[in-house]
């Protein structure tokens, strides 16, 4: 009866019956102890399990029965989250079998200690125990978590030899392992395993769909597989399938497709399941459909912190985080570290430093001022909002730092053009014994790129594998192409690309094309653009950069051909826009924008400013007008650029003591950059501009980028 209750999830009834049996005078045996302890293997009842544990020790079953030992491993692992005590139970078991080894490996993997799980598997083999399908599934999952492809491939060979390739559970683990562990974003090996599986169930379909979604850029393939799953496979999706599909829809920014998947989730009665509901909130929030995100939130039967965090992240992007905070309080759910990190990330994404400062004050009151995750988010928020010194102050005051803390502040200094400070911090990081990761080296190489430190860039790139055991990935090669290309070493950059150990992706070619645009190399630029378009015909950046390159060289016929091709392929250029935060509100401007309520005052201020800076020597640089029109018309186009409109609004709406902080989604125009340097002298104001590449701190006619960006 106790075992029956425990297996049915009726834990309280199982525990009550166990103590009733003891009071009745019956002496529990090993099977009874195992069932009662398993009923206690959860957060709510774990403390009762310790009482039963004492009873077990007195009875002598701990030293003689494998089943009781396995139940105790679960008590400490699942009930208390205490792997150390679970391992101690395992080590003191006089008798073990493959089940106990597999259980310990599984608990290590599930609790995030994947390397220990792999080492334990090795110990299991040395001890002479044979792994079964459950063992392979767990250790393959551990390999996928740590990205250990070499070990995963060895395990795959063993799976083939033992004849377990037909097992769906092992097959799913292999699909997941290859999806997460294969370098450079390839899903080929994962797909081969999936295609060779004799049978597919909802787990295997979901594993391959999730793999494509997690890889990035493969969302269309994920949707196509889902269509096959429900038509050819006749398999019904589960809540995990829908969660991945909704993420794919969000990545594709396809609201119609997202609504269709949402409708199917409702028909399957899975829309109210937390992981599906939370994915719905995230999808709609990502597409700025906050009303639909809110409806998905309200539809959830049980809201948890993930639900609130997903909604908070969406509202933070739209500066409505206060509403979420109020509701969290009303519903009795306390904001956790992730909630604050989401809100700070939202403020950082649009450069809303005022909102970020409010969130900072709120998290201090809530007692999260020393939380490592929150402090890292604060560093990122301040540095991405243009206040590098405030970010550095947060970093300096941290009692405990990890690799993310160091990487965040190094990235901040790199983006602000303070390469020497970034590299000095990297040296301090190594001196403190903190091991850098792949992201750290992206920050270090970016610092070298923004400052033209070619030799240092080469040295740090070479040190990755030699000194730190980090194999350079695609983004590191792209950074080195940027280091060489920005400095004008275009031929060397091309040679570097040709020497890469794997085929360059669109990011690498796009980086080279950007450098060709800066230095006016149309021949090499055309080659880079052709490679991008070959890999991704719908990439607007390649068409636009090449078009601008031709325009700057006066090759208007080539410009017309590219624009005609874009129209035929339905490739849409991202609209340039700039925004500025004043009085806790964000004001967005597009080219020639007249929709703002204060448009008359803005253009009046802009006209006055242009007259003044022209008198100081500013000459409009019409090379940055990518249209074949009259010279006077070109000047008019230049004065309507979104960053100039944002500057004019900043001048009439902010106090002189504060810097004017402007944010732009694309690279800042060269003419606007020059105009702002003159404007900083004419107005006596500091102007901070964040574009898609970096920050520009402009003061007294000088920019922190030294005209190198």
XYZ file of C-alpha atoms in Angstrom:
709
model
C 0.000 0.000 0.000
C 2.824 2.417 0.895
C 4.564 1.647 -2.397
C 1.306 2.090 -4.315
C 0.696 5.517 -2.760
C 4.303 6.603 -3.443
C 4.201 5.509 -7.111
C 0.888 7.362 -7.576
C 2.379 10.604 -6.257
C 0.281 10.505 -3.079
C 3.314 11.185 -0.896
C 1.508 12.392 2.247
C -0.680 9.285 2.295
C 2.378 7.020 1.843
C 4.264 8.693 4.711
C 1.221 8.662 7.022
C 0.659 4.953 6.333
C 4.336 4.207 7.024
C 4.164 5.749 10.515
C 0.782 4.083 11.141
C 2.428 0.739 10.345
C 5.293 1.454 12.769
C 2.829 2.418 15.523
C 0.898 -0.766 14.785
C 4.055 -2.699 15.707
C 5.150 -3.919 12.295
C 8.882 -3.750 11.512
C 9.567 -2.196 8.046
C 11.714 -4.166 5.600
C 13.982 -2.797 2.837
C 11.114 -2.477 0.328
C 8.986 -0.545 2.782
C 11.866 1.788 3.688
C 12.606 2.416 -0.007
C 8.981 3.325 -0.769
C 8.666 5.626 2.280
C 11.959 7.431 1.535
C 10.981 7.929 -2.125
C 7.742 9.542 -0.916
C 9.930 12.009 1.011
C 12.199 12.811 -1.960
C 10.751 16.270 -2.578
C 11.218 19.730 -1.068
C 8.057 19.576 1.060
C 8.644 16.216 2.763
C 12.450 15.937 2.752
C 12.763 16.704 6.485
C 10.557 13.679 7.278
C 12.924 11.600 5.160
C 15.744 12.413 7.608
C 13.657 10.892 10.434
C 13.160 7.723 8.374
C 16.892 7.794 7.497
C 17.702 7.540 11.213
C 15.331 4.598 11.485
C 17.096 2.930 8.489
C 20.541 3.288 10.087
C 19.287 1.724 13.351
C 17.676 -1.122 11.425
C 20.895 -1.923 9.521
C 19.374 -1.802 6.017
C 21.569 1.114 4.903
C 24.625 -1.148 4.981
C 23.009 -4.097 3.252
C 20.398 -3.070 0.688
C 20.985 -1.397 -2.712
C 17.326 -0.278 -3.038
C 17.450 1.640 0.238
C 20.749 3.252 -0.782
C 19.243 4.396 -4.102
C 16.216 5.842 -2.298
C 18.535 7.789 0.035
C 20.486 9.144 -2.955
C 17.174 10.489 -4.273
C 16.252 11.906 -0.856
C 19.407 14.016 -0.652
C 19.620 14.772 -4.384
C 15.988 15.604 -5.185
C 14.703 16.491 -1.721
C 17.542 18.682 -0.459
C 19.495 19.417 -3.637
C 22.518 18.192 -1.682
C 24.698 16.250 -4.122
C 27.554 16.043 -1.646
C 25.446 14.043 0.832
C 23.973 11.957 -1.992
C 27.503 11.092 -3.172
C 28.478 10.250 0.425
C 25.580 7.762 0.618
C 26.674 6.299 -2.714
C 30.337 6.005 -1.635
C 29.370 4.244 1.631
C 27.107 1.700 -0.068
C 28.901 -1.660 0.382
C 27.053 -3.084 -2.573
C 26.271 -1.289 -5.849
C 24.797 -2.268 -9.191
C 24.315 -0.611 -12.589
C 21.075 0.962 -11.356
C 22.761 2.774 -8.462
C 25.616 3.986 -10.708
C 23.111 5.223 -13.314
C 21.027 6.953 -10.645
C 24.059 8.828 -9.290
C 25.161 9.840 -12.806
C 21.629 11.042 -13.589
C 21.377 13.129 -10.420
C 24.746 14.786 -11.107
C 23.606 15.615 -14.626
C 20.204 16.935 -13.530
C 21.727 19.116 -10.800
C 24.109 20.818 -13.238
C 27.325 18.930 -12.378
C 27.709 17.399 -15.828
C 31.508 17.006 -15.710
C 31.197 15.030 -12.454
C 28.550 12.873 -14.134
C 30.959 12.079 -16.996
C 33.782 11.293 -14.540
C 31.444 9.036 -12.548
C 30.553 7.194 -15.759
C 34.273 6.598 -16.327
C 34.589 5.246 -12.761
C 31.627 2.970 -13.404
C 33.388 1.411 -16.404
C 36.637 0.991 -14.445
C 34.678 -0.821 -11.707
C 33.421 -3.247 -14.365
C 29.722 -2.310 -14.513
C 27.962 -2.317 -17.883
C 25.925 0.752 -18.852
C 22.368 0.317 -20.098
C 20.121 2.568 -22.179
C 19.317 4.758 -19.156
C 23.011 5.208 -18.374
C 23.787 6.193 -21.967
C 20.876 8.653 -22.040
C 22.087 10.386 -18.875
C 25.768 10.599 -19.797
C 24.935 11.790 -23.332
C 22.790 14.517 -21.781
C 25.762 15.454 -19.589
C 27.955 15.696 -22.714
C 25.413 17.970 -24.377
C 25.375 20.297 -21.349
C 29.158 20.785 -21.373
C 29.507 20.655 -25.178
C 31.833 17.657 -25.029
C 31.547 16.469 -28.630
C 34.581 14.146 -28.573
C 33.268 12.116 -25.619
C 29.790 12.190 -27.148
C 31.090 10.648 -30.375
C 32.881 7.893 -28.435
C 29.636 7.134 -26.605
C 27.798 7.091 -29.931
C 30.216 4.408 -31.198
C 29.586 2.366 -28.054
C 25.806 2.748 -28.507
C 26.157 1.334 -32.046
C 28.249 -1.619 -30.778
C 25.762 -2.459 -28.028
C 22.833 -2.356 -30.453
C 21.013 0.488 -28.704
C 20.665 2.741 -31.753
C 17.053 1.635 -32.137
C 16.184 2.796 -28.612
C 14.132 5.989 -28.831
C 15.378 7.332 -25.502
C 19.072 6.918 -26.471
C 18.341 8.299 -29.955
C 16.773 11.445 -28.457
C 19.822 11.970 -26.245
C 22.135 11.620 -29.272
C 20.071 14.129 -31.271
C 20.224 16.575 -28.376
C 23.962 15.993 -27.786
C 24.928 16.714 -31.395
C 22.586 19.715 -31.563
C 24.133 21.331 -28.478
C 27.749 20.233 -28.884
C 28.540 20.598 -32.598
C 30.665 23.699 -33.235
C 29.802 26.457 -35.705
C 26.063 25.931 -35.525
C 25.805 22.813 -37.741
C 22.851 20.484 -37.236
C 24.027 17.919 -39.818
C 25.117 15.171 -37.380
C 22.060 15.652 -35.215
C 19.816 15.364 -38.266
C 21.624 12.198 -39.459
C 20.931 10.491 -36.106
C 17.287 11.582 -36.256
C 16.805 10.386 -39.857
C 18.366 6.976 -39.063
C 16.065 6.305 -36.105
C 13.705 3.417 -36.905
C 10.888 4.880 -34.823
C 9.960 8.415 -33.850
C 7.846 9.530 -30.942
C 6.986 12.971 -29.615
C 10.301 13.054 -27.692
C 12.475 12.515 -30.781
C 10.504 15.015 -32.897
C 10.685 17.587 -30.103
C 14.430 16.976 -29.638
C 15.254 17.738 -33.296
C 12.842 20.715 -33.471
C 14.324 22.167 -30.274
C 17.834 21.607 -31.622
C 17.103 23.674 -34.741
C 15.528 26.465 -32.672
C 18.406 26.598 -30.181
C 21.060 26.734 -32.923
C 19.791 30.092 -34.136
C 18.951 30.916 -37.735
C 17.319 27.499 -38.275
C 13.785 28.404 -37.201
C 12.258 27.790 -40.640
C 13.616 24.211 -40.575
C 12.044 23.742 -37.127
C 8.616 24.813 -38.428
C 8.966 22.524 -41.480
C 9.806 19.568 -39.208
C 6.725 20.323 -37.110
C 4.590 20.159 -40.274
C 6.110 16.750 -41.063
C 5.572 15.605 -37.487
C 1.801 16.172 -37.562
C 1.220 15.128 -41.201
C 3.659 12.291 -41.986
C 4.395 11.114 -38.467
C 0.861 11.521 -37.120
C 2.430 12.426 -33.777
C 0.697 14.833 -31.401
C 2.949 17.612 -30.048
C 3.432 18.007 -26.308
C 3.975 21.140 -24.232
C 7.755 21.107 -24.865
C 7.143 20.972 -28.637
C 4.883 24.015 -28.496
C 7.335 25.911 -26.264
C 10.118 25.471 -28.873
C 7.842 26.283 -31.821
C 6.682 29.518 -30.198
C 10.292 30.521 -29.639
C 10.931 29.896 -33.362
C 7.974 32.129 -34.273
C 9.353 34.878 -32.025
C 12.787 34.570 -33.659
C 11.169 34.849 -37.093
C 9.077 37.874 -36.006
C 6.142 36.159 -37.694
C 2.972 37.066 -35.748
C 0.636 35.210 -38.143
C 2.546 31.949 -37.745
C 2.759 32.505 -33.990
C -1.006 32.955 -33.764
C -1.518 29.701 -35.720
C 0.735 27.755 -33.321
C -1.036 29.468 -30.417
C -4.385 28.261 -31.795
C -3.104 24.684 -32.082
C -1.818 24.828 -28.497
C -5.306 25.895 -27.368
C -6.916 23.012 -29.330
C -4.501 20.605 -27.648
C -5.456 22.033 -24.218
C -1.791 22.928 -23.616
C -1.908 26.743 -23.797
C -2.449 26.995 -20.039
C 0.581 24.783 -19.233
C 3.267 27.016 -17.727
C 6.098 26.395 -20.190
C 3.758 26.974 -23.181
C 2.124 30.021 -21.610
C 5.493 31.495 -20.731
C 6.724 30.920 -24.297
C 3.591 32.647 -25.602
C 4.262 35.661 -23.395
C 7.894 35.809 -24.560
C 6.922 35.436 -28.238
C 4.338 38.226 -28.195
C 6.574 40.474 -26.080
C 9.459 39.987 -28.513
C 7.207 41.159 -31.350
C 6.054 44.184 -29.236
C 2.506 42.757 -29.116
C 2.131 43.537 -25.427
C -1.671 43.308 -25.367
C -1.486 39.709 -26.634
C 1.382 38.982 -24.213
C -0.799 40.232 -21.385
C -3.744 38.064 -22.507
C -1.483 34.981 -22.591
C -0.312 35.899 -19.089
C -3.877 36.265 -17.771
C -4.876 32.937 -19.397
C -2.327 31.000 -17.307
C -4.035 29.060 -14.541
C -0.932 29.076 -12.321
C 1.494 31.960 -12.738
C 5.074 31.469 -11.576
C 8.128 33.717 -11.499
C 9.057 32.697 -15.047
C 5.645 34.008 -16.178
C 6.203 37.332 -14.435
C 9.784 37.531 -15.712
C 8.663 36.948 -19.319
C 6.067 39.697 -19.023
C 8.501 41.973 -17.187
C 11.042 41.576 -19.981
C 8.442 42.653 -22.551
C 7.198 45.601 -20.519
C 10.763 46.688 -19.772
C 11.351 47.062 -23.513
C 8.316 49.342 -23.580
C 9.164 51.084 -20.284
C 6.163 49.663 -18.470
C 8.004 47.678 -15.821
C 6.270 49.409 -12.903
C 2.988 47.720 -13.808
C 4.606 44.277 -13.569
C 6.229 45.107 -10.227
C 2.854 46.157 -8.807
C 1.180 42.956 -9.973
C 4.000 40.790 -8.598
C 3.299 42.364 -5.205
C -0.482 42.013 -5.529
C -0.272 38.299 -6.400
C 2.134 37.530 -3.572
C 4.997 36.559 -5.861
C 8.331 38.091 -4.872
C 10.527 39.532 -7.619
C 13.614 37.350 -7.898
C 17.085 38.054 -9.271
C 16.030 37.030 -12.770
C 13.102 39.489 -12.698
C 15.449 42.374 -11.953
C 17.970 41.120 -14.518
C 15.192 41.010 -17.173
C 14.053 44.528 -16.353
C 17.620 45.855 -16.438
C 18.179 44.117 -19.781
C 15.039 45.751 -21.165
C 16.195 49.188 -20.024
C 19.640 48.545 -21.519
C 18.240 47.455 -24.891
C 16.710 50.890 -25.500
C 19.249 52.921 -23.532
C 16.747 54.045 -20.877
C 19.224 54.940 -18.131
C 16.538 56.760 -16.106
C 14.397 53.634 -15.964
C 17.523 51.602 -15.192
C 18.335 53.848 -12.232
C 14.781 53.386 -10.893
C 15.128 49.604 -11.148
C 18.520 49.884 -9.400
C 16.892 51.711 -6.475
C 14.111 49.138 -6.316
C 16.466 46.155 -6.243
C 18.547 47.747 -3.472
C 15.375 48.042 -1.352
C 14.494 44.426 -2.164
C 17.884 43.237 -0.870
C 19.444 42.216 -4.206
C 22.284 44.770 -4.214
C 24.899 42.059 -3.608
C 23.373 39.382 -5.849
C 25.958 38.326 -8.429
C 23.469 37.898 -11.310
C 21.832 41.274 -10.613
C 25.176 43.098 -10.284
C 26.289 41.671 -13.633
C 23.027 42.927 -15.177
C 23.635 46.353 -13.608
C 27.111 46.563 -15.159
C 25.630 45.699 -18.550
C 22.757 48.183 -18.141
C 24.937 51.166 -17.231
C 27.591 50.466 -19.862
C 24.999 49.904 -22.602
C 23.158 53.085 -21.589
C 26.340 55.143 -22.013
C 27.368 55.573 -18.366
C 30.581 53.533 -18.304
C 31.799 55.007 -15.010
C 28.585 54.007 -13.189
C 29.023 50.488 -14.572
C 32.628 50.421 -13.391
C 31.547 51.619 -9.921
C 29.127 48.675 -9.638
C 31.966 46.355 -10.691
C 34.392 47.875 -8.149
C 31.896 47.507 -5.271
C 31.163 43.814 -5.947
C 32.396 41.545 -3.179
C 32.330 38.486 -5.436
C 32.950 38.505 -9.191
C 32.815 35.757 -11.779
C 33.889 35.528 -15.413
C 30.609 37.198 -16.475
C 31.349 40.224 -14.252
C 34.818 40.670 -15.762
C 33.586 40.054 -19.303
C 30.722 42.570 -18.905
C 32.978 45.426 -17.790
C 35.663 44.585 -20.393
C 32.940 44.603 -23.076
C 31.704 47.948 -21.758
C 35.115 49.618 -21.988
C 35.657 48.089 -25.443
C 32.330 49.442 -26.742
C 33.154 52.879 -25.336
C 36.457 52.918 -27.209
C 38.535 52.717 -24.021
C 40.647 49.857 -25.323
C 43.591 50.297 -22.957
C 41.364 50.159 -19.875
C 39.614 47.083 -21.321
C 42.936 45.300 -21.922
C 44.286 46.322 -18.497
C 41.179 44.801 -16.892
C 41.701 41.625 -18.897
C 45.243 41.388 -17.514
C 43.912 41.955 -13.959
C 41.346 39.232 -14.550
C 44.082 36.749 -15.455
C 46.198 37.882 -12.473
C 43.224 37.148 -10.172
C 43.108 33.613 -11.573
C 39.765 33.992 -13.326
C 39.680 31.823 -16.447
C 38.371 33.686 -19.529
C 35.715 32.144 -21.749
C 34.811 32.529 -25.435
C 32.771 35.704 -24.792
C 35.668 37.321 -22.931
C 37.863 36.974 -26.002
C 35.161 38.472 -28.216
C 35.297 41.535 -25.917
C 39.125 41.635 -25.939
C 39.341 41.343 -29.736
C 36.605 43.985 -30.125
C 38.652 46.358 -27.950
C 41.647 45.839 -30.238
C 39.439 46.382 -33.285
C 37.916 49.665 -32.068
C 41.353 51.099 -31.268
C 43.279 49.777 -34.285
C 45.542 47.598 -32.122
C 46.381 45.073 -34.835
C 49.464 43.474 -33.238
C 47.731 43.085 -29.867
C 44.711 41.605 -31.625
C 46.898 38.995 -33.332
C 48.629 38.177 -30.035
C 45.382 37.693 -28.099
C 43.852 35.605 -30.902
C 46.919 33.332 -30.966
C 46.837 32.988 -27.155
C 43.292 31.597 -27.103
C 44.229 28.009 -27.891
C 47.909 28.073 -26.900
C 47.531 29.599 -23.429
C 43.864 29.191 -22.488
C 42.732 26.047 -24.326
C 39.878 27.882 -26.059
C 39.395 26.912 -29.685
C 38.444 30.028 -31.710
C 34.896 29.977 -33.008
C 33.278 31.798 -35.919
C 32.736 35.015 -33.961
C 36.442 35.158 -33.013
C 37.461 34.837 -36.651
C 34.963 37.593 -37.503
C 36.554 39.799 -34.812
C 40.022 39.252 -36.296
C 38.722 40.107 -39.772
C 37.369 43.301 -38.184
C 40.727 44.032 -36.503
C 42.543 43.731 -39.848
C 39.820 45.235 -42.040
C 39.193 48.381 -39.984
C 42.927 49.123 -40.074
C 42.979 48.847 -43.873
C 44.700 45.456 -44.110
C 42.003 44.167 -46.458
C 44.219 41.720 -48.387
C 45.533 40.244 -45.149
C 41.953 39.970 -43.890
C 41.058 38.046 -47.060
C 44.060 35.733 -46.606
C 43.012 35.204 -42.988
C 39.507 34.171 -44.123
C 40.958 31.725 -46.651
C 43.077 30.122 -43.901
C 40.099 29.444 -41.604
C 39.705 25.780 -40.528
C 35.994 25.828 -41.447
C 33.942 27.624 -44.117
C 33.300 31.288 -43.189
C 29.683 32.184 -42.525
C 27.755 35.341 -43.452
C 28.988 37.146 -40.311
C 32.628 36.903 -41.423
C 31.851 38.078 -44.963
C 29.610 40.869 -43.644
C 32.478 42.079 -41.465
C 34.811 42.151 -44.459
C 32.182 43.949 -46.552
C 31.839 46.598 -43.843
C 35.606 47.171 -43.921
C 35.509 47.418 -47.728
C 32.791 50.088 -47.418
C 34.978 52.116 -45.037
C 38.053 51.886 -47.273
C 36.251 52.016 -50.647
C 37.399 48.667 -52.061
C 34.551 47.867 -54.473
C 36.119 44.732 -56.019
C 36.683 42.910 -52.736
C 33.398 44.286 -51.417
C 31.539 42.757 -54.374
C 33.149 39.378 -53.670
C 32.197 39.527 -49.980
C 28.621 40.539 -50.839
C 28.308 37.667 -53.340
C 29.365 35.184 -50.636
C 26.800 36.603 -48.164
C 23.973 36.541 -50.711
C 24.933 32.981 -51.717
C 24.499 31.874 -48.088
C 21.511 34.087 -47.274
C 19.792 35.717 -50.294
C 17.380 37.616 -48.011
C 20.128 39.329 -45.957
C 19.412 43.079 -46.349
C 22.761 44.155 -44.846
C 24.783 42.749 -47.767
C 22.656 44.512 -50.385
C 22.658 47.822 -48.492
C 26.405 47.845 -47.747
C 27.276 47.013 -51.353
C 24.805 49.626 -52.618
C 26.388 52.260 -50.356
C 29.849 51.199 -51.508
C 28.846 51.738 -55.156
C 27.113 55.017 -54.295
C 30.212 56.410 -52.564
C 32.188 55.526 -55.718
C 29.557 57.211 -57.936
C 28.592 53.945 -59.654
C 24.873 54.770 -59.783
C 23.995 52.132 -62.392
C 25.245 49.413 -60.028
C 23.273 51.034 -57.198
C 20.111 50.879 -59.318
C 20.702 47.196 -60.144
C 21.057 46.286 -56.467
C 17.911 48.193 -55.483
C 15.984 46.543 -58.320
C 17.217 43.120 -57.161
C 16.151 43.876 -53.590
C 12.690 44.824 -54.792
C 12.380 41.631 -56.857
C 13.488 39.458 -53.919
C 11.296 41.422 -51.496
C 14.365 42.267 -49.379
C 13.535 45.212 -47.114
C 16.224 47.515 -45.713
C 16.007 48.132 -41.982
C 14.759 51.674 -41.410
C 17.282 53.852 -39.612
C 15.982 55.436 -36.422
C 17.378 57.281 -33.417
C 15.888 57.735 -29.970
C 16.542 59.716 -26.828
C 15.261 59.380 -23.258
C 14.011 62.496 -21.477
C 11.922 62.727 -18.296
C 11.654 58.915 -18.200
C 10.101 58.780 -21.684
C 11.690 57.537 -24.898
C 11.268 59.659 -28.046
C 11.986 57.909 -31.360
C 12.776 59.659 -34.655
C 13.078 58.501 -38.258
C 14.569 60.320 -41.260
C 12.603 63.514 -41.912
C 10.269 62.714 -39.007
C 7.532 65.338 -38.407
C 5.189 63.301 -36.184
C 6.571 64.512 -32.848
C 4.263 66.981 -31.003
C 7.201 69.420 -30.757
C 8.302 68.997 -34.379
C 8.148 72.762 -35.096
C 10.428 73.570 -32.144
C 12.788 70.680 -33.014
C 13.308 71.810 -36.609
C 13.620 75.426 -35.511
C 16.444 74.440 -33.146
C 18.058 72.262 -35.830
C 18.006 75.101 -38.367
C 19.548 77.505 -35.828
C 22.248 74.967 -34.939
C 23.172 74.256 -38.576
C 23.618 77.975 -39.284
C 25.849 78.321 -36.208
C 28.118 75.341 -36.912
C 28.435 76.305 -40.587
C 29.817 79.600 -39.368
C 32.362 77.615 -37.328
C 33.616 75.750 -40.413
C 31.269 72.772 -40.736
C 30.766 71.732 -44.369
C 28.025 69.148 -45.106
C 29.598 65.967 -46.486
C 27.222 64.977 -49.270
C 29.124 61.736 -49.933
C 26.895 60.228 -47.256
C 23.749 60.804 -49.339
C 23.191 57.528 -51.199
C 20.833 58.994 -53.803
C 21.619 60.564 -57.178
C 20.106 64.039 -56.660
C 21.168 67.700 -56.896
C 23.776 68.988 -54.413
C 21.282 71.261 -52.638
C 18.859 68.378 -52.296
C 21.639 66.266 -50.801
C 22.191 68.862 -48.057
C 18.482 68.797 -47.248
C 18.629 64.992 -46.908
C 21.592 65.265 -44.540
C 19.814 67.709 -42.207
C 16.862 65.318 -41.902
C 18.926 62.396 -40.556
C 17.368 60.883 -37.450
C 20.406 61.450 -35.200
C 20.419 65.193 -35.979
C 16.682 65.417 -35.175
C 17.304 63.563 -31.883
C 20.163 65.954 -31.079
C 17.937 68.985 -31.666
C 15.260 67.512 -29.414
C 17.859 66.801 -26.732
C 19.007 70.433 -26.843
C 15.511 71.812 -26.224
C 14.379 69.217 -23.675
C 17.332 68.486 -21.344
C 19.265 70.589 -18.853
C 22.728 71.817 -19.794
C 24.366 69.939 -16.920
C 23.444 66.544 -18.362
C 24.988 64.837 -21.393
C 22.690 64.314 -24.363
C 22.476 60.540 -24.922
C 21.369 59.455 -28.405
C 20.873 55.859 -29.537
C 20.759 54.636 -33.133
C 19.961 51.192 -34.545
C 22.453 51.548 -37.442
C 25.977 52.934 -37.865
C 26.091 56.690 -37.238
C 26.403 58.748 -40.427
C 29.857 60.272 -41.010
C 28.366 63.710 -41.680
C 26.260 63.547 -38.498
C 29.379 62.548 -36.573
C 31.228 65.621 -37.863
C 28.223 67.908 -37.206
C 27.970 66.682 -33.611
C 31.612 67.484 -32.944
C 30.954 71.077 -34.012
C 27.678 71.098 -32.026
C 29.499 70.052 -28.841
C 31.612 73.227 -29.121
C 28.736 75.502 -30.153
C 26.465 74.381 -27.288
C 29.043 73.459 -24.645
C 27.234 70.127 -24.247
C 28.629 66.602 -24.043
C 26.973 64.347 -26.632
C 26.995 60.556 -26.267
C 25.911 58.477 -29.267
C 25.463 54.708 -29.226
C 25.249 53.223 -32.712
C 25.290 49.593 -33.874
C 29.103 49.465 -33.549
C 30.112 51.384 -30.426
C 29.758 54.486 -28.258
C 30.913 57.939 -29.296
C 31.636 60.369 -26.440
C 31.794 63.793 -28.083
C 33.012 66.763 -26.053
C 34.738 70.049 -26.942
C 34.917 69.071 -30.605
C 36.610 65.710 -30.028
C 35.230 62.169 -30.088
C 36.426 59.199 -28.068
C 36.594 57.148 -31.283
C 39.261 59.460 -32.774
C 37.277 59.252 -36.030
C 38.014 55.513 -36.170
C 34.854 53.454 -36.203
